[in-house]
CSV table of C-alpha atoms and ligand atoms in Angstrom, one decimal:
chain,number,residue,atom,x,y,z
A,213,MET,CA,-3.0,6.8,-41.2
A,214,PRO,CA,-2.7,10.6,-40.7
A,215,ALA,CA,0.1,11.5,-38.2
A,216,ASP,CA,-2.2,13.5,-36.0
A,217,LYS,CA,-4.9,10.9,-35.6
A,218,PRO,CA,-5.2,10.1,-31.8
A,219,PHE,CA,-4.9,6.6,-30.5
A,220,GLU,CA,-6.5,5.0,-27.5
A,221,THR,CA,-4.4,2.7,-25.3
A,222,VAL,CA,-6.0,-0.6,-24.0
A,223,ILE,CA,-4.3,-2.5,-21.1
A,224,GLY,CA,-5.2,-5.6,-19.1
A,225,LEU,CA,-2.9,-6.9,-16.3
A,226,GLU,CA,-2.2,-10.4,-15.0
A,227,VAL,CA,-0.9,-9.9,-11.4
A,228,HIS,CA,0.7,-12.7,-9.4
A,229,ALA,CA,0.7,-12.4,-5.7
A,230,GLN,CA,2.8,-14.8,-3.6
A,231,LEU,CA,0.9,-15.8,-0.5
A,232,LEU,CA,2.0,-15.3,3.1
A,233,THR,CA,1.2,-18.9,4.2
A,234,GLU,CA,3.4,-20.8,6.6
A,235,SER,CA,3.8,-23.7,4.3
A,236,LYS,CA,3.6,-24.3,0.6
A,237,ALA,CA,0.5,-24.7,-1.6
A,238,PHE,CA,0.3,-28.5,-1.6
A,239,ALA,CA,3.2,-29.7,0.7
A,240,PRO,CA,3.9,-29.4,4.4
A,241,VAL,CA,7.2,-27.6,4.0
A,242,SER,CA,8.2,-24.0,4.8
A,243,ASN,CA,7.2,-21.2,2.5
A,244,ARG,CA,9.8,-18.8,3.9
A,245,PHE,CA,11.6,-16.4,1.6
A,246,GLY,CA,15.4,-16.1,1.9
A,247,SER,CA,16.3,-19.6,3.2
A,248,ALA,CA,19.5,-21.2,2.0
A,249,PRO,CA,19.0,-22.5,-1.6
A,250,ASN,CA,17.2,-25.9,-2.0
A,251,THR,CA,16.5,-26.3,1.7
A,252,ASN,CA,12.7,-25.9,1.6
A,253,VAL,CA,12.2,-28.8,-0.8
A,254,THR,CA,10.4,-32.1,-0.4
A,255,PRO,CA,9.7,-34.9,-2.8
A,256,LEU,CA,6.3,-33.4,-3.3
A,257,CYS,CA,7.8,-30.1,-4.6
A,258,LEU,CA,9.7,-32.3,-7.1
A,259,GLY,CA,6.7,-34.3,-8.2
A,260,HIS,CA,8.2,-37.6,-7.3
A,261,PRO,CA,6.1,-40.6,-8.0
A,262,GLY,CA,3.9,-41.7,-5.1
A,263,THR,CA,3.6,-38.2,-3.6
A,264,LEU,CA,0.2,-36.8,-3.1
A,265,PRO,CA,-0.6,-33.0,-3.1
A,266,VAL,CA,-2.9,-31.7,-0.4
A,267,PRO,CA,-4.2,-28.1,-0.7
A,268,ASN,CA,-3.2,-25.7,2.0
A,269,GLU,CA,-6.4,-24.5,3.5
A,270,ASN,CA,-5.1,-20.9,3.7
A,271,LEU,CA,-4.5,-20.9,0.0
A,272,ILE,CA,-8.2,-21.3,-0.4
A,273,ARG,CA,-9.1,-18.9,2.4
A,274,TYR,CA,-6.8,-16.2,1.1
A,275,ALA,CA,-8.1,-16.5,-2.5
A,276,VAL,CA,-11.7,-16.1,-1.1
A,277,ARG,CA,-10.6,-13.1,1.0
A,278,LEU,CA,-9.1,-11.3,-2.0
A,279,GLY,CA,-12.1,-12.3,-4.2
A,280,LEU,CA,-14.6,-10.9,-1.7
A,281,ALA,CA,-12.6,-7.7,-1.3
A,282,SER,CA,-12.5,-7.2,-5.0
A,283,ASN,CA,-16.2,-7.8,-5.5
A,284,CYS,CA,-15.9,-11.2,-7.2
A,285,THR,CA,-18.4,-14.0,-7.2
A,286,ILE,CA,-16.9,-17.0,-5.3
A,287,ALA,CA,-17.4,-20.3,-7.0
A,288,GLY,CA,-19.0,-22.9,-4.7
A,289,ARG,CA,-17.0,-25.5,-6.5
A,290,SER,CA,-13.8,-25.1,-8.5
A,291,ILE,CA,-11.1,-27.5,-9.6
A,292,PHE,CA,-7.4,-27.5,-10.0
A,293,ALA,CA,-5.8,-28.2,-13.4
A,294,ARG,CA,-2.4,-29.3,-14.5
A,295,LYS,CA,-0.6,-26.8,-16.8
A,296,ASN,CA,2.1,-28.8,-18.6
A,297,TYR,CA,5.3,-27.5,-19.9
A,298,PHE,CA,9.0,-28.1,-19.6
A,299,TYR,CA,11.4,-25.7,-17.8
A,300,PRO,CA,14.6,-26.5,-16.0
A,301,ASP,CA,13.4,-25.0,-12.7
A,302,MET,CA,10.3,-27.1,-12.8
A,303,PRO,CA,11.2,-30.8,-12.4
A,304,LYS,CA,7.6,-31.9,-12.1
A,305,GLY,CA,6.9,-30.9,-15.7
A,306,TYR,CA,3.7,-29.3,-14.7
A,307,GLN,CA,2.3,-26.5,-12.5
A,308,ILE,CA,-0.9,-27.1,-10.5
A,309,SER,CA,-3.2,-24.2,-11.5
A,310,GLN,CA,-6.8,-23.5,-12.3
A,311,PHE,CA,-8.1,-23.2,-15.8
A,312,GLU,CA,-11.8,-23.5,-16.7
A,313,THR,CA,-13.1,-22.9,-13.2
A,314,PRO,CA,-11.3,-20.3,-11.2
A,315,ILE,CA,-12.3,-19.9,-7.5
A,316,CYS,CA,-13.2,-16.2,-8.0
A,317,TYR,CA,-14.6,-14.4,-11.0
A,318,GLY,CA,-16.5,-11.3,-12.2
A,319,GLY,CA,-15.3,-8.7,-9.8
A,320,PHE,CA,-14.0,-5.1,-10.0
A,321,ILE,CA,-11.6,-2.7,-8.4
A,322,ASP,CA,-12.0,1.1,-8.6
A,323,ILE,CA,-9.0,3.2,-9.4
A,324,GLU,CA,-8.3,6.9,-9.9
A,325,THR,CA,-7.7,8.3,-13.4
A,326,GLU,CA,-5.3,11.1,-14.3
A,327,GLU,CA,-8.2,13.5,-14.1
A,328,GLY,CA,-9.0,12.4,-10.6
A,329,GLU,CA,-12.1,10.5,-11.6
A,330,THR,CA,-13.0,7.0,-10.5
A,331,ARG,CA,-12.7,4.3,-13.1
A,332,ARG,CA,-14.0,0.7,-12.5
A,333,ILE,CA,-11.6,-2.0,-13.7
A,334,GLY,CA,-13.2,-5.4,-14.2
A,335,ILE,CA,-11.6,-8.4,-12.5
A,336,THR,CA,-12.1,-11.3,-14.9
A,337,ARG,CA,-10.9,-14.0,-12.5
A,338,ILE,CA,-8.7,-14.8,-9.6
A,339,HIS,CA,-7.2,-18.3,-9.6
A,340,MET,CA,-4.9,-20.3,-7.4
A,341,GLU,CA,-1.7,-21.9,-8.5
A,342,GLU,CA,1.8,-22.9,-7.4
A,343,ASP,CA,5.0,-21.1,-8.4
A,344,ALA,CA,7.9,-22.8,-10.2
A,345,GLY,CA,11.5,-22.8,-8.9
A,346,LYS,CA,14.0,-20.1,-9.8
A,347,SER,CA,16.9,-20.2,-12.3
A,348,VAL,CA,19.8,-18.2,-11.1
A,349,HIS,CA,22.0,-16.8,-13.8
A,350,ASP,CA,24.4,-14.5,-12.0
A,351,GLN,CA,26.1,-16.7,-9.4
A,352,ASP,CA,28.3,-18.8,-11.6
A,353,PRO,CA,30.1,-17.6,-14.8
A,354,ARG,CA,29.4,-20.8,-16.7
A,355,HIS,CA,26.3,-22.4,-15.3
A,356,THR,CA,22.7,-21.5,-14.5
A,357,LEU,CA,21.9,-22.6,-11.0
A,358,ILE,CA,18.6,-23.9,-9.9
A,359,ASP,CA,16.9,-23.0,-6.5
A,360,LEU,CA,13.8,-25.0,-5.9
A,361,ASN,CA,12.8,-23.2,-2.6
A,362,ARG,CA,10.1,-21.3,-4.6
A,363,ALA,CA,8.7,-24.5,-6.3
A,364,GLY,CA,5.2,-25.0,-4.9
A,365,THR,CA,4.9,-21.6,-3.3
A,366,PRO,CA,1.2,-20.6,-3.3
A,367,LEU,CA,0.2,-17.8,-5.8
A,368,LEU,CA,-3.0,-16.0,-6.7
A,369,GLU,CA,-3.2,-14.8,-10.3
A,370,ILE,CA,-5.5,-11.8,-10.6
A,371,VAL,CA,-6.6,-11.2,-14.3
A,372,SER,CA,-8.1,-7.9,-15.2
A,373,GLU,CA,-10.5,-7.0,-18.0
A,374,PRO,CA,-8.9,-4.8,-20.7
A,375,ASP,CA,-10.4,-1.8,-19.0
A,376,ILE,CA,-7.2,0.2,-18.2
A,377,ARG,CA,-6.6,3.1,-20.6
A,378,SER,CA,-3.1,4.4,-19.8
A,379,PRO,CA,0.2,3.4,-18.3
A,380,ARG,CA,-0.5,5.7,-15.3
A,381,GLN,CA,-3.9,4.0,-14.7
A,382,ALA,CA,-2.0,0.6,-14.8
A,383,TYR,CA,0.4,2.0,-12.2
A,384,ASN,CA,-2.6,3.1,-10.0
A,385,TYR,CA,-4.3,-0.3,-10.5
A,386,MET,CA,-1.1,-2.1,-9.4
A,387,LYS,CA,-0.9,0.2,-6.4
A,388,LYS,CA,-4.5,-0.6,-5.5
A,389,ILE,CA,-3.8,-4.4,-5.7
A,390,TRP,CA,-0.7,-3.9,-3.6
A,391,GLN,CA,-2.7,-2.0,-1.0
A,392,LEU,CA,-5.5,-4.6,-1.0
A,393,VAL,CA,-3.3,-7.7,-0.6
A,394,ARG,CA,-1.5,-6.0,2.3
A,395,TYR,CA,-4.6,-4.9,4.0
A,396,LEU,CA,-5.9,-8.5,3.7
A,397,ARG,CA,-2.6,-9.8,5.0
A,398,VAL,CA,-2.5,-12.4,2.2
A,399,CYS,CA,0.7,-11.1,0.6
A,400,ASP,CA,3.6,-8.9,1.8
A,401,GLY,CA,3.6,-6.9,-1.5
A,402,ASN,CA,7.4,-6.9,-1.6
A,403,MET,CA,8.0,-6.3,-5.3
A,404,GLU,CA,11.8,-6.4,-5.0
A,405,GLU,CA,11.6,-10.0,-3.7
A,406,GLY,CA,9.0,-10.8,-6.4
A,407,SER,CA,6.1,-11.3,-4.0
A,408,LEU,CA,4.0,-9.2,-6.3
A,409,ARG,CA,4.7,-9.0,-10.0
A,410,CYS,CA,2.7,-8.5,-13.2
A,411,ASP,CA,2.4,-9.3,-16.9
A,412,ALA,CA,1.0,-6.4,-18.8
A,413,ASN,CA,-1.0,-6.9,-22.0
A,414,ILE,CA,-1.3,-3.8,-24.2
A,415,SER,CA,-2.7,-2.7,-27.5
A,416,VAL,CA,-3.6,0.6,-29.2
A,417,ARG,CA,-6.5,1.5,-31.5
A,418,PRO,CA,-7.6,4.6,-33.3
A,419,ALA,CA,-9.7,6.7,-31.0
A,420,GLY,CA,-13.4,5.8,-31.5
A,421,GLU,CA,-12.7,2.3,-32.8
A,422,LYS,CA,-14.7,-0.4,-31.1
A,423,ARG,CA,-12.6,-3.4,-31.8
A,424,PHE,CA,-9.4,-4.0,-29.9
A,425,GLY,CA,-6.0,-3.8,-31.6
A,426,ILE,CA,-3.5,-6.6,-31.6
A,427,ARG,CA,-1.8,-6.9,-28.2
A,428,THR,CA,1.6,-7.7,-26.9
A,429,GLU,CA,2.4,-9.0,-23.5
A,430,ILE,CA,5.2,-7.7,-21.4
A,431,LYS,CA,6.4,-10.3,-18.9
A,432,ASN,CA,7.4,-10.1,-15.3
A,433,LEU,CA,7.4,-6.5,-14.3
A,434,ASN,CA,8.4,-6.2,-10.7
A,435,SER,CA,8.0,-2.5,-9.7
A,436,PHE,CA,5.3,0.1,-10.1
A,437,ARG,CA,7.6,2.3,-12.0
A,438,HIS,CA,8.6,-0.5,-14.4
A,439,VAL,CA,5.0,-1.2,-15.1
A,440,GLU,CA,4.4,2.4,-16.1
A,441,LYS,CA,7.7,2.9,-18.0
A,442,ALA,CA,7.4,-0.4,-19.9
A,443,LEU,CA,3.9,0.4,-21.0
A,444,GLU,CA,4.8,4.0,-22.0
A,445,TYR,CA,7.5,2.6,-24.2
A,446,GLU,CA,5.2,0.0,-25.7
A,447,VAL,CA,2.5,2.5,-26.5
A,448,GLU,CA,4.9,4.6,-28.4
A,449,ARG,CA,6.4,1.6,-30.2
A,450,GLN,CA,3.0,0.3,-31.3
A,451,ILE,CA,1.8,3.6,-32.5
A,452,THR,CA,5.0,4.1,-34.5
A,453,VAL,CA,4.6,0.7,-36.1
A,454,ILE,CA,1.1,1.5,-37.1
A,455,ARG,CA,1.8,5.0,-38.3
A,456,GLU,CA,4.6,3.6,-40.5
A,457,GLY,CA,2.1,1.4,-42.2
A,458,GLY,CA,3.1,-1.8,-40.3
A,459,GLU,CA,1.2,-4.2,-38.1
A,460,VAL,CA,1.8,-4.9,-34.5
A,461,VAL,CA,2.8,-8.6,-34.0
A,462,GLN,CA,1.1,-10.5,-31.2
A,463,GLU,CA,4.0,-11.6,-29.1
A,464,THR,CA,5.6,-11.8,-25.6
A,465,ARG,CA,8.1,-9.1,-24.9
A,466,LEU,CA,10.6,-8.5,-22.1
A,467,TRP,CA,11.3,-5.2,-20.3
A,468,ASP,CA,15.0,-4.4,-20.6
A,469,VAL,CA,15.5,-2.4,-17.4
A,470,ALA,CA,19.0,-1.2,-18.4
A,471,ARG,CA,18.0,0.1,-21.8
A,472,MET,CA,14.5,1.1,-20.8
A,473,ILE,CA,13.0,-0.7,-23.9
A,474,THR,CA,10.8,-3.8,-24.5
A,475,ARG,CA,12.2,-6.5,-26.8
A,476,PRO,CA,10.7,-9.7,-28.1
A,477,MET,CA,11.4,-12.9,-26.2
A,478,ARG,CA,12.9,-15.7,-28.3
A,479,SER,CA,9.9,-17.2,-30.0
A,480,LYS,CA,10.6,-20.7,-28.7
A,481,GLU,CA,10.0,-19.5,-25.2
A,482,GLU,CA,6.5,-18.5,-26.0
A,483,ALA,CA,5.3,-21.4,-28.1
A,484,HIS,CA,2.7,-22.6,-25.7
A,485,ASP,CA,0.5,-25.6,-25.6
A,486,TYR,CA,-0.1,-26.3,-22.0
A,487,ARG,CA,-2.4,-29.3,-22.5
A,488,TYR,CA,-4.4,-28.4,-19.4
A,489,PHE,CA,-6.3,-31.2,-17.8
A,490,PRO,CA,-8.0,-31.6,-14.4
A,491,GLU,CA,-5.6,-32.4,-11.6
A,492,PRO,CA,-6.3,-36.0,-10.9
A,493,ASP,CA,-4.8,-36.0,-7.4
A,494,ILE,CA,-6.9,-33.2,-5.8
A,495,PRO,CA,-10.7,-33.4,-5.3
A,496,PRO,CA,-12.8,-30.3,-6.3
A,497,ILE,CA,-12.6,-27.4,-3.9
A,498,GLU,CA,-15.8,-26.6,-2.2
A,499,VAL,CA,-16.5,-23.2,-0.6
A,500,THR,CA,-19.6,-23.6,1.6
A,501,PRO,CA,-21.8,-20.6,2.5
A,502,GLN,CA,-20.6,-21.1,6.1
A,503,MET,CA,-16.9,-20.8,5.1
A,504,LEU,CA,-17.9,-17.7,3.1
A,505,GLU,CA,-19.4,-16.0,6.1
A,506,GLU,CA,-16.4,-16.9,8.2
A,507,ILE,CA,-14.0,-15.5,5.7
A,508,ARG,CA,-16.1,-12.4,5.3
A,509,LEU,CA,-15.5,-11.6,9.0
A,510,GLU,CA,-11.7,-11.7,8.4
A,511,ILE,CA,-11.9,-8.8,6.0
A,512,PRO,CA,-11.2,-5.4,7.7
A,513,GLU,CA,-12.6,-2.1,6.6
A,514,LEU,CA,-10.9,-1.5,3.3
A,515,PRO,CA,-8.7,1.5,2.3
A,516,ASP,CA,-11.4,3.2,0.1
A,517,GLN,CA,-13.9,3.1,2.9
A,518,ARG,CA,-11.4,4.4,5.4
A,519,PHE,CA,-10.5,7.2,3.0
A,520,ARG,CA,-14.1,8.2,2.6
A,521,ARG,CA,-14.6,8.1,6.4
A,522,TYR,CA,-11.6,10.3,7.0
A,523,THR,CA,-12.6,12.9,4.4
A,524,ALA,CA,-16.4,12.9,4.9
A,525,ASP,CA,-16.7,12.3,8.6
A,526,TYR,CA,-13.5,13.9,9.9
A,527,GLN,CA,-13.0,16.5,7.2
A,528,LEU,CA,-9.4,15.6,6.7
A,529,PRO,CA,-7.8,17.0,3.5
A,530,SER,CA,-7.5,14.3,0.8
A,531,PRO,CA,-3.7,13.9,0.9
A,532,ASP,CA,-3.9,13.4,4.7
A,533,ALA,CA,-6.7,10.9,4.4
A,534,ALA,CA,-4.8,9.0,1.6
A,535,ALA,CA,-1.6,8.9,3.7
A,536,LEU,CA,-3.4,7.6,6.7
A,537,SER,CA,-5.4,5.0,4.9
A,538,GLU,CA,-2.6,3.7,2.6
A,539,GLU,CA,-1.4,1.1,5.1
A,540,ARG,CA,-3.6,-0.8,7.4
A,541,ASP,CA,-1.3,-0.7,10.5
A,542,LEU,CA,-1.0,3.1,10.4
A,543,SER,CA,-4.7,3.5,9.8
A,544,ASP,CA,-5.5,1.1,12.6
A,545,TYR,CA,-3.2,3.1,14.9
A,546,TYR,CA,-5.0,6.3,13.9
A,547,ASP,CA,-8.4,4.8,14.5
A,548,ALA,CA,-7.3,3.5,17.9
A,549,VAL,CA,-6.1,7.0,18.8
A,550,LEU,CA,-9.5,8.4,17.9
A,551,ALA,CA,-11.2,5.6,19.8
A,552,SER,CA,-9.5,6.7,22.9
A,553,GLY,CA,-10.9,10.2,22.5
A,554,ALA,CA,-8.6,12.3,20.4
A,555,GLU,CA,-9.8,15.0,18.1
A,556,PRO,CA,-9.4,13.7,14.4
A,557,LYS,CA,-7.6,16.6,12.9
A,558,ALA,CA,-5.1,17.1,15.7
A,559,ALA,CA,-4.4,13.4,15.8
A,560,ALA,CA,-3.9,13.2,12.0
A,561,ASN,CA,-1.5,16.1,12.1
A,562,LEU,CA,0.6,14.7,14.9
A,563,ILE,CA,0.7,11.2,13.4
A,564,LEU,CA,1.6,12.4,9.9
A,565,THR,CA,4.3,14.8,11.1
A,566,GLU,CA,5.9,13.9,14.4
A,567,VAL,CA,5.1,10.3,14.7
A,568,ARG,CA,6.2,9.7,11.1
A,569,ARG,CA,9.4,11.6,11.8
A,570,ILE,CA,10.2,9.4,14.7
A,571,LEU,CA,9.4,6.2,12.8
A,572,ASN,CA,11.8,7.3,10.1
A,573,GLU,CA,14.5,8.4,12.4
A,574,ARG,CA,14.4,5.1,14.3
A,575,SER,CA,13.6,2.9,11.2
A,576,LEU,CA,10.5,1.6,13.0
A,577,ASP,CA,7.2,0.3,11.6
A,578,ILE,CA,4.1,1.7,13.3
A,579,ASP,CA,3.3,-1.7,14.9
A,580,ALA,CA,6.6,-1.4,16.8
A,581,PHE,CA,6.0,2.2,17.8
A,582,PRO,CA,6.3,2.2,21.6
A,583,VAL,CA,3.8,4.9,22.3
A,584,GLU,CA,0.4,3.2,22.8
A,585,PRO,CA,-2.6,4.9,21.1
A,586,GLU,CA,-4.1,5.9,24.5
A,587,ARG,CA,-0.8,7.6,25.4
A,588,LEU,CA,-0.7,9.6,22.2
A,589,THR,CA,-4.3,10.7,23.0
A,590,GLY,CA,-3.0,11.7,26.5
A,591,LEU,CA,-0.3,13.9,24.9
A,592,LEU,CA,-2.9,15.4,22.5
A,593,ASN,CA,-5.1,16.2,25.5
A,594,LEU,CA,-2.4,18.1,27.3
A,595,ARG,CA,-2.0,20.2,24.2
A,596,LYS,CA,-5.7,20.7,23.8
A,597,GLU,CA,-6.0,21.8,27.4
A,598,ASP,CA,-3.2,24.2,26.7
A,599,ARG,CA,-1.1,22.7,29.4
A,600,ILE,CA,1.9,22.4,27.0
A,601,SER,CA,3.2,24.4,24.0
A,602,SER,CA,3.5,22.8,20.6
A,603,SER,CA,7.3,22.6,20.9
A,604,ALA,CA,6.9,20.9,24.2
A,605,MET,CA,4.6,18.4,22.5
A,606,GLN,CA,7.4,17.4,20.2
A,607,THR,CA,9.9,17.1,23.0
A,608,LEU,CA,7.5,15.0,25.0
A,609,LEU,CA,6.8,12.6,22.1
A,610,ASP,CA,10.5,11.9,21.7
A,611,GLU,CA,10.8,11.3,25.4
A,612,MET,CA,7.7,9.0,25.4
A,613,THR,CA,9.2,7.0,22.6
A,614,GLY,CA,12.4,6.5,24.5
A,615,THR,CA,11.0,5.9,28.0
A,616,GLY,CA,7.5,4.5,27.5
A,617,LYS,CA,6.3,7.0,30.2
A,618,ASP,CA,3.0,8.9,29.8
A,619,ALA,CA,2.8,12.5,28.7
A,620,ARG,CA,1.5,14.0,32.0
A,621,THR,CA,4.2,12.4,34.1
A,622,LEU,CA,7.0,13.4,31.7
A,623,ALA,CA,5.7,16.9,31.4
A,624,SER,CA,5.8,17.5,35.1
A,625,GLU,CA,9.2,15.7,35.4
A,626,LYS,CA,10.6,17.9,32.6
A,627,ASN,CA,8.9,21.0,33.9
A,628,LEU,CA,7.1,21.5,30.7
A,629,LEU,CA,3.6,22.1,32.0
A,630,GLN,CA,2.5,25.7,31.3
A,631,VAL,CA,0.3,27.8,33.5
A,632,SER,CA,-2.9,28.3,31.7
A,633,ASP,CA,-5.3,29.4,34.5
A,634,THR,CA,-6.2,33.0,34.5
A,635,ALA,CA,-6.3,33.3,38.3
A,636,SER,CA,-2.6,32.5,38.7
A,637,LEU,CA,-1.5,34.6,35.8
A,638,GLU,CA,-3.5,37.7,36.5
A,639,PRO,CA,-1.3,38.9,39.5
A,640,ILE,CA,1.8,38.6,37.4
A,641,VAL,CA,0.3,40.5,34.5
A,642,ASP,CA,-0.9,43.3,36.9
A,643,GLN,CA,2.5,43.6,38.4
A,644,VAL,CA,4.3,43.8,35.0
A,645,LEU,CA,1.9,46.6,33.9
A,646,ARG,CA,2.4,48.5,37.2
A,647,ASP,CA,6.1,48.2,36.8
A,648,HIS,CA,6.1,49.7,33.3
A,649,PRO,CA,3.8,52.7,33.2
A,650,GLU,CA,5.7,54.4,30.4
A,651,GLU,CA,5.5,51.4,28.1
A,652,VAL,CA,1.8,51.1,28.9
A,653,GLU,CA,1.3,54.7,27.9
A,654,ARG,CA,3.1,54.3,24.6
A,655,TYR,CA,1.1,51.2,23.9
A,656,ARG,CA,-2.1,53.1,24.4
A,657,GLU,CA,-0.8,55.7,22.0
A,658,GLY,CA,-0.6,53.1,19.3
A,659,LYS,CA,2.8,51.3,19.8
A,660,HIS,CA,1.1,47.9,19.7
A,661,GLY,CA,4.4,46.2,19.0
A,662,LEU,CA,5.1,46.5,22.7
A,663,ILE,CA,2.8,43.6,23.4
A,664,GLY,CA,5.8,41.4,22.8
A,665,PHE,CA,7.7,43.2,25.5
A,666,PHE,CA,5.0,42.7,28.1
A,667,VAL,CA,4.6,39.0,27.2
A,668,GLY,CA,8.3,38.6,27.5
A,669,GLN,CA,8.2,40.1,31.0
A,670,VAL,CA,5.4,37.9,32.1
A,671,MET,CA,7.2,34.8,30.7
A,672,ARG,CA,10.3,35.8,32.6
A,673,GLN,CA,8.4,36.2,35.9
A,674,SER,CA,6.7,32.9,35.4
A,675,LYS,CA,10.0,31.2,34.6
A,676,GLY,CA,8.8,30.3,31.1
A,677,LYS,CA,5.8,28.4,32.3
A,678,ALA,CA,3.0,30.8,31.4
A,679,ASN,CA,0.9,30.0,28.4
A,680,PRO,CA,2.0,32.8,26.0
A,681,GLY,CA,-1.3,32.9,24.1
A,682,LEU,CA,-3.3,33.4,27.3
A,683,VAL,CA,-0.8,36.0,28.6
A,684,ARG,CA,-1.1,38.0,25.4
A,685,LYS,CA,-4.9,38.0,25.7
A,686,LEU,CA,-4.8,39.0,29.4
A,687,ILE,CA,-2.5,41.9,28.7
A,688,GLY,CA,-4.7,43.2,25.9
A,689,GLU,CA,-7.8,43.1,28.1
A,690,LYS,CA,-6.1,44.7,31.1
A,691,ILE,CA,-4.6,47.6,29.2
A,692,ALA,CA,-8.0,48.3,27.6
A,693,ARG,CA,-9.5,48.4,31.0
A,694,LEU,CA,-6.9,50.6,32.6
B,886,ADP,P1,-3.8,-15.2,-22.2
B,886,ADP,O1,-4.4,-16.4,-21.6
B,886,ADP,O2,-3.1,-15.5,-23.5
B,886,ADP,O3,-2.8,-14.5,-21.3
B,886,ADP,P2,-6.3,-13.7,-21.9
B,886,ADP,O4,-7.3,-13.6,-23.0
B,886,ADP,O5,-6.6,-14.5,-20.7
B,886,ADP,O6,-4.9,-14.2,-22.6
B,886,ADP,O7,-5.9,-12.2,-21.5
B,886,ADP,C1,-4.9,-11.9,-20.7
B,886,ADP,C2,-4.9,-10.5,-20.4
B,886,ADP,O8,-4.8,-9.7,-21.6
B,886,ADP,C3,-6.2,-10.0,-19.7
B,886,ADP,O9,-5.8,-9.2,-18.6
B,886,ADP,C4,-6.9,-9.2,-20.7
B,886,ADP,O10,-7.6,-8.1,-20.1
B,886,ADP,C5,-5.8,-8.7,-21.6
B,886,ADP,N1,-6.2,-8.4,-23.0
B,886,ADP,C6,-6.9,-9.2,-23.8
B,886,ADP,N2,-7.0,-8.6,-25.0
B,886,ADP,C7,-6.3,-7.4,-25.0
B,886,ADP,C8,-6.1,-6.4,-25.9
B,886,ADP,N3,-6.5,-6.5,-27.2
B,886,ADP,N4,-5.4,-5.3,-25.5
B,886,ADP,C9,-4.9,-5.3,-24.3
B,886,ADP,N5,-5.1,-6.2,-23.3
B,886,ADP,C10,-5.8,-7.3,-23.7
B,887,MG,MG1,-1.1,-14.1,-20.4
């Protein structure tokens, strides 16, 4: 193939999201991350004879929530299946999963492309399953240790159509899923802890070719950056193989973080015959129309809609709208500030600069921010009425965070209210102009820089409380009328 012939990249992702349920998928035992090894384990997690799995209702509700939010059809009836394989961290010898009938199918998620256009990525299916335990290789020099706390943790697997066309789009898609599961409060999205991870399938084909190329699958990517980097590497590798006259081998590969390359897994690890069969211990899962309506009500306004509302209705610049809608708590806070009467642009500016600065400085999440939305609006109102300067607004916000007091009380306590009524400023301005006839004369001859001098005098007379903007305006008007 000629060296300059362009290729097209084709990517489909399988994303696993660990669910934020109290207990495990089929057993009444804690699902908490970070407990001491092998403490959240019951005979059910180990598949002991005589135990009977019972599906966690929230596993089903969360699956439906995510399905509805990603435009899927929800199956009225779906079944669990056993996926059989041996692995040391899975003493049961099988995972409960779904195979032929997933609970959600045929949806889509819109992402942004490199060119800033919207691209629709098909969601083939979302199915429910349980996680296996964890093999720990780095705690003992001679042994692999097994921690079964994760065994039986509820997961959703979200399988995309091969609609993604570049590593950057895969990154954006992953970000979208992250955002969505967090908005829906079904998964904490913590990729470092493995709550959200993905297997990436990738192939290349000559541009214009209709058939897909042979794909490889990169297992267990656990950061947005790794998804993008691993796929970039794999695109180049596959193209090189083809240009050199070879053929891409369909195989599972691992991302080697240290060397920034993908390499094949040992072939034994990928010889799969799962012998799926319907799980005999769990009856079919029914989602009634009534349940569906109930769950629909649990879904908040989603980030895309909020972004559109912020840009279209409030005329916020796109980066601001994106920053405010990225996380639900921040967006909810902003909306609550607006609901208590603040002006959208001023509120957005204050939240994205000063509020965020304070959150960073104090390592706080917005839901622990002590300034109630109504109080932030109170502060914004003081500024809007010109009762405080913009630097006083910053000072007050810091004070409000520390004390929990409202802006008006603090402003008068701290002597930060500025005088903005013409009636009380006029006499001071008149006096200053009377006291400086020479400066007034030079001003009228064109030395307009002297305005700063006059403003300074008035500020001094008012002990710093005059509103400088208003003073400047009054001085200009007065001199013109003299
Ligand atoms: P498996 O069950 O072996 O994982 P699937 O057919 O269910 O295979 O596909 C898994 C993922 O691979 C899906 O996300 C799908 O979009 C993607 N995929 C399938 N064919 C290709 C291809 N030729 N190139 C890239 N991705 C692909
Ligand atoms: Mg796969």
